Short mmCIF file of C-alpha atoms in Angstrom, two decimals:
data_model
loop_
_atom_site.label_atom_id
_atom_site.label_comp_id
_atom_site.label_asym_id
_atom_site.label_seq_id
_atom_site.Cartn_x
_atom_site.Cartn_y
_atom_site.Cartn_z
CA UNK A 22 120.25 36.87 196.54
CA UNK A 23 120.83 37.87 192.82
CA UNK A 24 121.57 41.82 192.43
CA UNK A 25 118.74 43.38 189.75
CA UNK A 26 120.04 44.15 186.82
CA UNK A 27 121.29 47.83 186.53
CA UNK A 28 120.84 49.48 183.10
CA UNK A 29 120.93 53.29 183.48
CA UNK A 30 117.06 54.36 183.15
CA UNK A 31 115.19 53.46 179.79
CA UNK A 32 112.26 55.19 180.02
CA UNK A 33 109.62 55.77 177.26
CA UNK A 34 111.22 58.83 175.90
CA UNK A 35 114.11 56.24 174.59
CA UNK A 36 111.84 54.22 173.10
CA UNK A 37 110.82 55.55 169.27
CA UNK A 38 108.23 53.91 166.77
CA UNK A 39 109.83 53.78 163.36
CA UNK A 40 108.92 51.89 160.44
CA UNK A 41 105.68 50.51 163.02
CA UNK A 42 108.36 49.16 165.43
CA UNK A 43 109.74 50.28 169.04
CA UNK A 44 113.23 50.84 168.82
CA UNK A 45 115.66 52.32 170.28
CA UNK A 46 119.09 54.90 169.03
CA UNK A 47 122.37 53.26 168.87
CA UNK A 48 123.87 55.54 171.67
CA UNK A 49 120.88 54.97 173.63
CA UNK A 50 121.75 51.36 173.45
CA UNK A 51 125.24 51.84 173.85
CA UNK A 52 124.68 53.83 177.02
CA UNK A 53 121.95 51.13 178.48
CA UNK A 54 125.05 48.38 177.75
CA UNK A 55 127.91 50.72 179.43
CA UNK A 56 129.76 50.77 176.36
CA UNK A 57 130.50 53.64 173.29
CA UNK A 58 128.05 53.41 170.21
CA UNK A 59 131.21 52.81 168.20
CA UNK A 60 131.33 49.68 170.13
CA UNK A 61 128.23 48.86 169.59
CA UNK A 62 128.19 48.83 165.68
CA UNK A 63 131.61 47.58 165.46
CA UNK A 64 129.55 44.94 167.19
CA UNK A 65 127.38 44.77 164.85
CA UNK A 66 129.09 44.97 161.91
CA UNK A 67 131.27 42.11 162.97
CA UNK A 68 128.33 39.50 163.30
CA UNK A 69 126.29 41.00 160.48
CA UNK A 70 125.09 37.11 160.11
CA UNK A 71 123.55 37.39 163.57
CA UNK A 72 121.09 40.84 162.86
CA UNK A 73 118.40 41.11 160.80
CA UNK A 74 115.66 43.84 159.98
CA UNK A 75 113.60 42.83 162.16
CA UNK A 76 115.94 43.32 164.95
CA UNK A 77 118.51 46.60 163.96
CA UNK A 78 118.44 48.86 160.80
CA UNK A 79 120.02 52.19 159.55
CA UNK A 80 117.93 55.02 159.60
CA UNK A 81 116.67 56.31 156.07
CA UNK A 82 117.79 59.83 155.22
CA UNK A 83 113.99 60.57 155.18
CA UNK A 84 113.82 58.84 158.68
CA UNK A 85 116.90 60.62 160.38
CA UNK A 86 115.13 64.16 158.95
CA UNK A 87 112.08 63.63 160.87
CA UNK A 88 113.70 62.59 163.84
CA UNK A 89 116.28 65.89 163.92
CA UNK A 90 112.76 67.55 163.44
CA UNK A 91 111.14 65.75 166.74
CA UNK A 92 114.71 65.04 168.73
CA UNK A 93 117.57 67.86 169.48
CA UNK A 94 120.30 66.19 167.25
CA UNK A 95 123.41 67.92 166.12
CA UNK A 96 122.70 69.93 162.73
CA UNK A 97 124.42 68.88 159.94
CA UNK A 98 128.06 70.14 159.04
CA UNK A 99 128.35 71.45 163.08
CA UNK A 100 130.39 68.65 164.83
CA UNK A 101 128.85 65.44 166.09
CA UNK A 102 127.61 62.27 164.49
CA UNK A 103 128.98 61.66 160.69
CA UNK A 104 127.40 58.08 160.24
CA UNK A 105 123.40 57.18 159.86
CA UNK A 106 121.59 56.47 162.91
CA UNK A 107 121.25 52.33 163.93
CA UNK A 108 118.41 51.71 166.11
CA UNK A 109 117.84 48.44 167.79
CA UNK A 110 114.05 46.72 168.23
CA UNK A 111 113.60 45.02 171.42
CA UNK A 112 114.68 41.90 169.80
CA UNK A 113 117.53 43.43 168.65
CA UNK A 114 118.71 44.59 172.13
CA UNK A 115 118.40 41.26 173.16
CA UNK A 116 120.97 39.32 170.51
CA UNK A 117 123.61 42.85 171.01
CA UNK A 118 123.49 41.83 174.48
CA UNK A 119 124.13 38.22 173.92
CA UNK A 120 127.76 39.83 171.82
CA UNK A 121 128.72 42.52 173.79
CA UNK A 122 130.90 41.94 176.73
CA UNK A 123 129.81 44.26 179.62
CA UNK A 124 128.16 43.96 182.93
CA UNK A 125 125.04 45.18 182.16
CA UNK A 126 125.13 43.10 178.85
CA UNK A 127 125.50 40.07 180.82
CA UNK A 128 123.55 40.96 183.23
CA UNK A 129 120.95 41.24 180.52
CA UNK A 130 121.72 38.04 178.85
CA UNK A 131 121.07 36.41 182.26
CA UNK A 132 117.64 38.28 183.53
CA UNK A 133 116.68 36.65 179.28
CA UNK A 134 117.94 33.35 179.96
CA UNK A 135 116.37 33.29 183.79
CA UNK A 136 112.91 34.19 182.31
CA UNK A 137 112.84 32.04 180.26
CA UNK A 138 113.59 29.08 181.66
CA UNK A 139 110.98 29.99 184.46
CA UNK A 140 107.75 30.48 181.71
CA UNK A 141 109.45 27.20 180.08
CA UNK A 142 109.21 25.65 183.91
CA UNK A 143 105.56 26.51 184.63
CA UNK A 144 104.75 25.94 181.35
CA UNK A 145 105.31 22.21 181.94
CA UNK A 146 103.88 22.03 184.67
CA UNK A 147 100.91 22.87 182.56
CA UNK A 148 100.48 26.43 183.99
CA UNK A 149 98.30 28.59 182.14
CA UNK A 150 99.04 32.02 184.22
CA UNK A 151 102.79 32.74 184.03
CA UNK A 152 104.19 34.34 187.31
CA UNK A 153 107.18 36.18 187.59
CA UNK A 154 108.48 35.30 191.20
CA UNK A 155 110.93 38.73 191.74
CA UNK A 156 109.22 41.42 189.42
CA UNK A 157 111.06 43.87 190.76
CA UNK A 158 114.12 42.56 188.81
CA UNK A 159 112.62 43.06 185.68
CA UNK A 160 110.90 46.54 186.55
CA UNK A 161 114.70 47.48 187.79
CA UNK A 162 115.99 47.87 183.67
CA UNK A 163 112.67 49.46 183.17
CA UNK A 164 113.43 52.85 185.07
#
């Protein structure tokens, strides 16, 4: 039997709405992937071709304000970050995961590829209700 996929806990206080879209902070991302958030947008910078807006953008300065005023984040000219924030829509997560090479990347790439292929299954078998046979695989990267 397949082992669920393991991405350390996503939970709904990783999840932001910005510009009327759920995304989610580069190091979040980088964290849920096992990997550093340099890694990540070296990642992305390298298959710029592959992202759009729709899936990953750079914060606005206006954007990154109100977040610092809603999130602890390091105050500026005190250490930390020194780039603008990336965040990642769901779609987004889904195409970094199909670059990076990581376990839990993989992982992810598979659990995408397996659920598809099993709505594209029942869908021709001309199913109109979609199950999902081992929910507790996808509720496991939902933690």
């Amino acid at each position: 039997m397949r082992q669920p996929l393991t991405i350390s806990g996503i939970g709904a206080a990783d999840v932001l709405i910005v510009r009327g879209e759920r995304v989610m902070l580069d190091p979040r991302v980088a964290e849920a992937f096992g990997t550093e958030t340099r890694q990540v947008n070296q990642a992305v910078a390298r298959n710029q071709d592959k992202f759009t807006e729709a899936q990953c953008f750079v914060l606005s300065g206006e954007e990154f304000d109100h977040l610092r005023s809603q999130v602890a984040t390091t105050k500026t000219g005190r250490g930390g970050r020194r780039t603008a924030r990336r965040v990642f829509t769901v779609k987004g997560g889904a195409r970094l995961a199909t670059i990076l090479n990581t376990p839990a990347a993989l992982a992810a790439t598979d659990l995408i590829i397996d659920t598809f292929l099993l709505v594209q299954e029942q869908l021709a078998k001309g199913e109109r209700a979609i199950s999902v046979p081992e929910p507790d695989r996808i509720q496991s990267t939902m933690k």
